[in-house]
XYZ file of C-alpha atoms in Angstrom:
442
model
C 164.382 87.754 100.516
C 165.418 86.676 96.948
C 168.339 85.334 95.313
C 169.911 86.388 92.040
C 173.300 86.549 90.089
C 173.910 89.519 92.066
C 173.166 88.059 95.541
C 170.538 88.365 98.049
C 168.081 91.166 98.265
C 164.746 92.172 99.658
C 161.747 90.936 97.692
C 159.557 93.696 96.160
C 156.032 92.037 96.876
C 154.294 89.279 98.321
C 154.471 87.957 101.674
C 158.215 88.616 102.183
C 158.047 92.271 102.780
C 155.581 92.047 105.531
C 157.433 89.290 107.366
C 160.742 90.937 107.058
C 159.298 94.337 108.431
C 158.118 92.628 111.530
C 161.209 90.555 111.939
C 163.412 93.655 111.324
C 161.658 95.359 114.231
C 162.495 92.318 116.666
C 165.823 90.915 115.433
C 166.389 87.268 114.797
C 166.871 85.042 111.989
C 165.263 84.451 108.523
C 165.217 80.773 107.300
C 164.484 79.876 103.740
C 165.174 77.710 100.743
C 168.213 79.067 98.991
C 166.319 79.460 95.621
C 168.446 76.896 93.950
C 171.845 79.120 94.602
C 173.648 75.802 94.264
C 176.382 76.656 96.739
C 176.330 80.553 96.484
C 175.899 80.864 100.133
C 174.239 84.085 101.205
C 175.916 86.407 103.696
C 174.637 85.985 107.288
C 173.400 89.591 107.220
C 172.252 91.913 104.451
C 173.008 95.702 104.959
C 170.123 97.530 106.521
C 168.373 94.523 107.953
C 168.335 93.627 111.774
C 168.438 89.874 111.137
C 170.454 86.998 109.861
C 169.753 84.806 107.035
C 170.020 81.068 107.134
C 169.231 78.537 104.198
C 168.783 75.045 103.191
C 169.373 73.498 99.735
C 167.099 71.121 97.375
C 167.788 69.763 94.215
C 165.637 71.404 91.248
C 163.654 68.047 90.910
C 163.019 68.004 94.594
C 162.056 71.740 94.578
C 159.650 71.321 91.600
C 157.835 68.378 93.436
C 157.707 70.267 96.563
C 156.846 73.789 95.332
C 155.351 73.581 91.975
C 153.999 70.040 92.668
C 152.392 69.545 96.094
C 152.435 72.989 97.507
C 150.807 74.839 94.366
C 149.096 72.030 92.490
C 147.655 70.206 95.537
C 147.434 72.538 98.565
C 147.146 75.845 96.957
C 144.001 74.959 94.817
C 142.611 72.676 97.594
C 142.951 75.571 100.141
C 141.173 77.922 97.868
C 138.025 75.895 97.853
C 138.937 73.998 94.551
C 138.794 77.111 92.203
C 140.758 74.649 90.190
C 140.750 71.134 90.743
C 143.557 70.141 92.883
C 146.185 67.357 91.617
C 146.791 64.417 93.965
C 149.950 63.026 93.065
C 151.465 60.822 95.865
C 155.010 61.203 94.323
C 155.060 64.832 95.484
C 154.501 63.812 99.091
C 157.854 62.651 99.999
C 159.753 65.799 98.510
C 157.181 68.040 100.627
C 158.076 66.039 103.892
C 161.765 66.348 102.970
C 161.621 70.198 102.425
C 159.873 70.411 105.846
C 162.716 68.259 107.355
C 165.390 70.476 105.705
C 163.706 73.496 107.025
C 163.485 72.061 110.470
C 167.240 71.339 110.684
C 168.273 74.730 109.263
C 165.576 76.781 111.888
C 166.994 74.607 114.746
C 170.605 75.372 114.093
C 169.387 79.213 113.488
C 167.390 79.192 116.910
C 170.465 77.703 118.782
C 172.486 80.535 117.735
C 170.319 83.301 118.784
C 170.470 84.642 122.465
C 167.800 83.696 124.837
C 164.921 81.621 124.056
C 163.734 82.611 120.540
C 160.204 82.099 119.414
C 159.867 80.303 116.117
C 157.476 81.843 113.755
C 156.434 79.496 110.596
C 154.806 80.925 107.811
C 152.132 79.363 105.419
C 151.082 76.325 103.470
C 154.663 75.196 102.260
C 155.572 74.275 105.866
C 152.492 72.637 107.455
C 154.296 69.791 108.870
C 157.010 71.792 110.420
C 155.668 72.448 113.866
C 155.451 68.826 114.815
C 158.918 68.040 113.134
C 160.454 70.722 115.368
C 158.907 69.114 118.636
C 160.099 65.766 117.377
C 163.651 67.296 117.032
C 163.530 68.399 120.714
C 162.602 72.136 120.244
C 160.609 73.349 123.218
C 160.776 76.964 122.405
C 157.481 78.673 121.379
C 156.133 78.019 118.073
C 153.672 80.167 116.269
C 152.313 79.281 112.848
C 150.466 81.443 110.363
C 148.432 80.570 107.608
C 148.193 83.053 104.689
C 145.726 81.195 102.640
C 142.288 80.372 103.649
C 141.473 76.972 105.255
C 138.960 74.948 103.295
C 135.814 73.706 104.733
C 135.832 70.113 106.179
C 133.970 68.789 103.233
C 136.655 70.013 100.945
C 139.714 69.266 103.080
C 138.884 65.602 103.580
C 139.599 64.988 99.916
C 143.466 65.458 100.565
C 145.233 62.095 101.107
C 147.479 63.165 103.665
C 144.807 65.203 105.602
C 145.746 63.720 108.958
C 149.426 64.043 108.660
C 149.079 67.759 107.770
C 146.966 68.497 110.860
C 149.300 66.670 112.963
C 152.061 68.742 111.603
C 150.225 71.848 112.694
C 149.518 70.205 116.125
C 153.118 71.012 117.017
C 152.479 74.641 117.288
C 151.610 76.719 120.422
C 149.369 78.996 118.371
C 147.924 78.875 114.666
C 146.843 82.203 113.259
C 144.446 82.682 110.589
C 143.207 85.957 108.853
C 139.420 85.296 109.339
C 137.286 83.731 112.059
C 135.837 81.563 109.371
C 139.222 80.072 108.635
C 139.748 79.473 112.219
C 136.325 77.758 112.473
C 136.950 75.648 109.584
C 140.370 74.246 110.881
C 138.734 73.597 114.038
C 136.047 71.592 112.314
C 138.669 69.558 110.643
C 140.678 68.919 113.563
C 137.355 67.647 115.653
C 136.373 65.526 112.725
C 139.661 63.510 112.825
C 139.661 63.225 116.582
C 142.982 64.118 117.712
C 142.271 65.415 121.139
C 143.205 68.836 122.244
C 143.819 71.023 119.317
C 146.590 73.874 119.267
C 145.150 77.419 120.169
C 143.878 79.450 117.268
C 143.799 83.133 117.040
C 142.534 85.308 114.447
C 144.722 88.193 113.522
C 144.563 89.803 109.877
C 147.722 90.458 108.191
C 148.564 94.146 107.377
C 150.827 96.616 105.938
C 153.241 99.245 107.055
C 150.800 102.086 107.155
C 153.314 104.796 107.838
C 155.583 103.763 105.083
C 152.752 103.503 102.369
C 151.466 106.721 103.587
C 154.743 108.470 103.208
C 155.464 106.769 99.854
C 152.089 108.005 98.353
C 152.154 111.612 99.690
C 155.851 111.923 98.249
C 155.927 114.546 95.817
C 157.730 112.581 93.191
C 155.025 109.792 93.467
C 152.355 112.353 92.990
C 154.011 113.781 89.934
C 154.440 110.364 88.430
C 150.614 109.838 88.915
C 149.716 113.034 87.099
C 152.017 112.004 84.311
C 150.451 108.520 84.226
C 146.901 109.726 84.122
C 147.989 112.266 81.253
C 149.408 109.430 79.331
C 146.034 107.580 79.717
C 144.102 110.332 78.381
C 142.935 111.471 81.770
C 140.152 109.086 81.524
C 138.618 107.434 84.612
C 141.275 105.022 85.537
C 140.228 101.386 86.859
C 143.169 99.479 88.145
C 144.028 95.948 89.210
C 147.377 94.440 90.212
C 147.941 90.880 91.311
C 150.273 88.103 90.144
C 148.703 86.040 87.384
C 146.766 83.307 89.401
C 143.533 81.694 88.869
C 142.428 82.649 92.451
C 142.530 86.222 91.756
C 139.442 86.356 89.290
C 140.953 88.160 86.551
C 139.006 86.577 83.678
C 135.583 87.031 85.786
C 136.698 90.759 86.139
C 136.997 91.072 82.621
C 133.660 89.624 82.130
C 132.298 92.031 84.372
C 133.737 95.140 82.693
C 132.664 93.684 79.203
C 129.068 93.365 80.679
C 129.282 96.905 82.122
C 130.291 98.391 78.788
C 127.730 96.463 76.691
C 125.289 98.031 79.096
C 126.650 101.480 79.129
C 128.284 102.386 75.708
C 128.803 106.016 77.056
C 131.597 104.583 79.292
C 133.790 103.143 76.226
C 135.591 106.280 75.692
C 135.613 107.533 79.287
C 137.240 104.759 81.150
C 140.590 102.865 80.877
C 141.348 99.647 82.683
C 144.815 98.790 83.527
C 145.636 95.283 84.844
C 149.209 94.727 86.068
C 149.603 90.750 86.468
C 153.213 89.704 86.974
C 154.144 86.124 85.922
C 153.626 83.547 88.358
C 154.514 79.677 88.585
C 154.911 79.748 84.733
C 156.003 76.007 84.851
C 152.647 74.939 86.082
C 149.951 73.943 83.262
C 147.044 75.674 85.086
C 149.021 79.003 84.935
C 150.085 78.460 81.485
C 146.612 78.111 80.428
C 145.451 81.243 82.565
C 147.968 83.503 80.761
C 146.527 82.426 77.348
C 143.150 82.982 78.266
C 143.819 86.495 79.822
C 145.875 87.533 76.870
C 143.156 86.272 74.500
C 140.447 88.230 76.378
C 142.052 91.451 76.471
C 142.727 91.285 72.977
C 139.149 90.692 72.038
C 137.700 93.150 74.372
C 140.005 95.903 72.803
C 138.787 94.790 69.425
C 135.336 95.199 70.410
C 135.490 98.476 72.357
C 138.134 100.510 70.761
C 136.771 103.373 68.698
C 138.607 104.476 65.484
C 140.985 107.165 66.456
C 140.719 106.483 70.107
C 143.226 104.557 72.610
C 142.358 101.022 73.655
C 140.365 100.860 76.872
C 142.273 97.914 78.143
C 145.938 97.767 79.222
C 147.683 94.491 80.164
C 150.996 94.587 81.715
C 152.422 91.026 82.094
C 155.364 92.068 84.224
C 156.363 93.209 87.689
C 156.494 97.032 88.200
C 158.585 99.008 90.449
C 157.455 99.814 93.854
C 157.493 103.762 92.745
C 155.254 102.835 89.736
C 152.845 100.842 91.792
C 152.490 103.787 94.164
C 151.846 106.161 91.224
C 149.052 103.523 90.032
C 147.545 103.484 93.442
C 147.433 107.527 93.656
C 146.352 107.952 90.095
C 143.643 105.401 90.062
C 140.008 106.162 90.584
C 138.730 102.683 91.109
C 140.806 99.847 92.415
C 139.421 96.439 91.262
C 140.189 93.639 94.123
C 137.868 90.873 93.153
C 139.379 87.463 93.726
C 137.367 84.292 93.877
C 138.985 83.326 96.955
C 141.912 84.893 99.003
C 143.298 84.739 102.378
C 143.842 88.211 102.870
C 144.683 90.443 99.940
C 146.890 93.371 100.955
C 146.391 95.192 97.756
C 143.255 96.376 98.664
C 144.865 97.922 102.110
C 147.679 99.276 100.192
C 145.259 101.129 97.719
C 142.998 102.443 100.510
C 146.038 103.869 102.521
C 147.668 105.350 99.418
C 144.574 107.167 98.365
C 143.880 108.482 102.158
C 147.537 109.864 102.200
C 146.871 112.200 99.324
C 143.522 113.049 100.342
C 141.931 111.411 97.174
C 138.437 109.989 96.497
C 139.218 106.712 95.124
C 136.945 103.730 95.287
C 137.776 100.119 96.265
C 135.633 97.264 94.687
C 136.307 94.242 96.747
C 135.290 90.604 96.468
C 133.470 89.504 99.287
C 135.533 86.251 99.376
C 138.791 88.127 100.076
C 139.819 88.001 103.837
C 140.142 91.669 103.647
C 136.408 92.097 102.979
C 135.747 91.203 106.839
C 137.695 94.440 107.863
C 136.934 96.857 104.949
C 133.502 96.690 104.964
C 133.032 100.145 103.559
C 134.419 99.018 100.225
C 131.827 98.370 97.450
C 131.786 94.571 98.073
C 130.697 92.330 95.289
C 130.453 88.548 94.112
C 132.870 88.009 91.240
C 131.018 84.949 90.274
C 127.974 86.847 89.685
C 129.176 88.860 86.652
C 126.011 91.401 86.206
C 126.258 92.045 90.157
C 130.023 92.759 89.983
C 129.428 94.950 86.928
C 126.622 96.937 88.923
C 129.326 97.333 92.000
C 131.901 98.829 89.368
C 129.356 101.138 88.003
C 128.536 102.438 91.422
C 131.811 102.802 92.438
C 132.474 105.013 89.333
C 129.362 106.886 89.819
C 129.172 107.349 93.500
C 129.536 110.789 94.954
C 132.946 112.172 95.966
C 131.892 112.837 99.538
C 130.784 109.225 100.108
C 134.091 107.845 98.535
C 135.846 109.986 100.708
C 134.005 109.096 103.728
C 134.491 105.199 103.000
C 138.190 105.823 102.310
C 138.603 107.459 105.816
C 136.778 104.721 107.661
C 138.871 102.058 106.090
C 142.188 103.793 106.508
C 141.678 104.240 110.278
C 140.935 100.394 110.535
C 144.198 99.790 108.872
C 146.090 102.234 110.969
C 145.004 100.708 114.057
C 145.770 97.292 113.061
C 149.062 97.751 111.066
C 151.731 95.183 110.448
C 153.593 95.446 113.750
C 150.542 94.846 115.785
C 149.821 91.735 113.771
C 153.265 90.378 114.199
C 153.440 91.416 118.080
C 150.107 89.664 118.711
C 151.066 86.573 117.085
C 154.558 86.175 118.834
C 153.524 87.601 122.096
C 150.610 85.428 122.407
C 152.711 82.230 121.468
C 155.497 83.390 124.120
C 152.867 83.799 126.636
C 150.899 80.558 126.204
C 153.478 77.764 125.394
C 153.598 76.329 128.975
C 152.690 73.034 127.606
C 156.335 72.589 126.404
């Protein structure tokens, strides 16, 4: 959910849609920060949703230290293997604790107002302390926690000054879920290193998307018309497409370097391809993100200067804003190749969204996917690459462009079946039902 001057509404992307879809299917309550609403209390129910909304408040300085500080300058880079060095500022630790306490209070109140014995389902690295705090508050309901980021290797995790407190926080959960087996094993290794005794049960359940909804949106005649118009406006060239928020973990500069390497090696492609990068703003008050934006914009300008022929359109298009869901679907349907090449990613649902969209229109799109995305464990029929190896990544893109249509269709079909058999509701049901079944210790 997101809050604006017009009130509360569904968020168009990110984690919110998959969690709200799962919650909508079961009913219950959504608990979150009020976004700085400053007294603009949301309605307990939004039209069309099958759950109530509860919020807690923080001052802007508290939120900056909790969210922009500890969550996104300490934990985020650390959990992504130090792609950018994490910042260890002890002044951010108390606001992070305070946010977890505020969430715990709001969640406890919400849980008491629900019928029966509801399960608490806590999401992501912002709330790692919450399971233990809920136990200390007397909650004996099932608690399931899901980490949407990777979990770092113990050698990296031990850099965190509050490493033991974070693990003990997770120890209050009946179940801790991860996208990949490697993440679960790394968590187990960190737990064993600090010798806390019995660890919470872990489960590997990769997050997914609403297969039916994406298939229907892609196959909608309006989406297909928009895709045709889009291709026409781009000169009916081979369309390479990337979409992710502007984050240093997503590997956008490295991707641009791979494309530059490819066009240097293959001058014949310079007029045949167009690359569209959609990168909505992200955490703009964080210095590392400000620098990333400057670097990407500079690189796009330089590449267009290098590879644009007189009288021809530019080969690189950069969109630094969010696009509507209908526009995104048109890009998915129109794109010949999707480039999903993060340096490190917990899952990456864009890869799944593209595959399902292409399969729904019987397309022959190709997915170039980083082996360091959690999705690579499932989507093994993608054109996998190491984004740190610029020549190898360029070769993967070239292979995807020139692969036979029959091969691309076969790959898409296999991946689409994998996603359909493990969609969003199966993901949430497994996490919640397992926690409900195995919470006998409380």
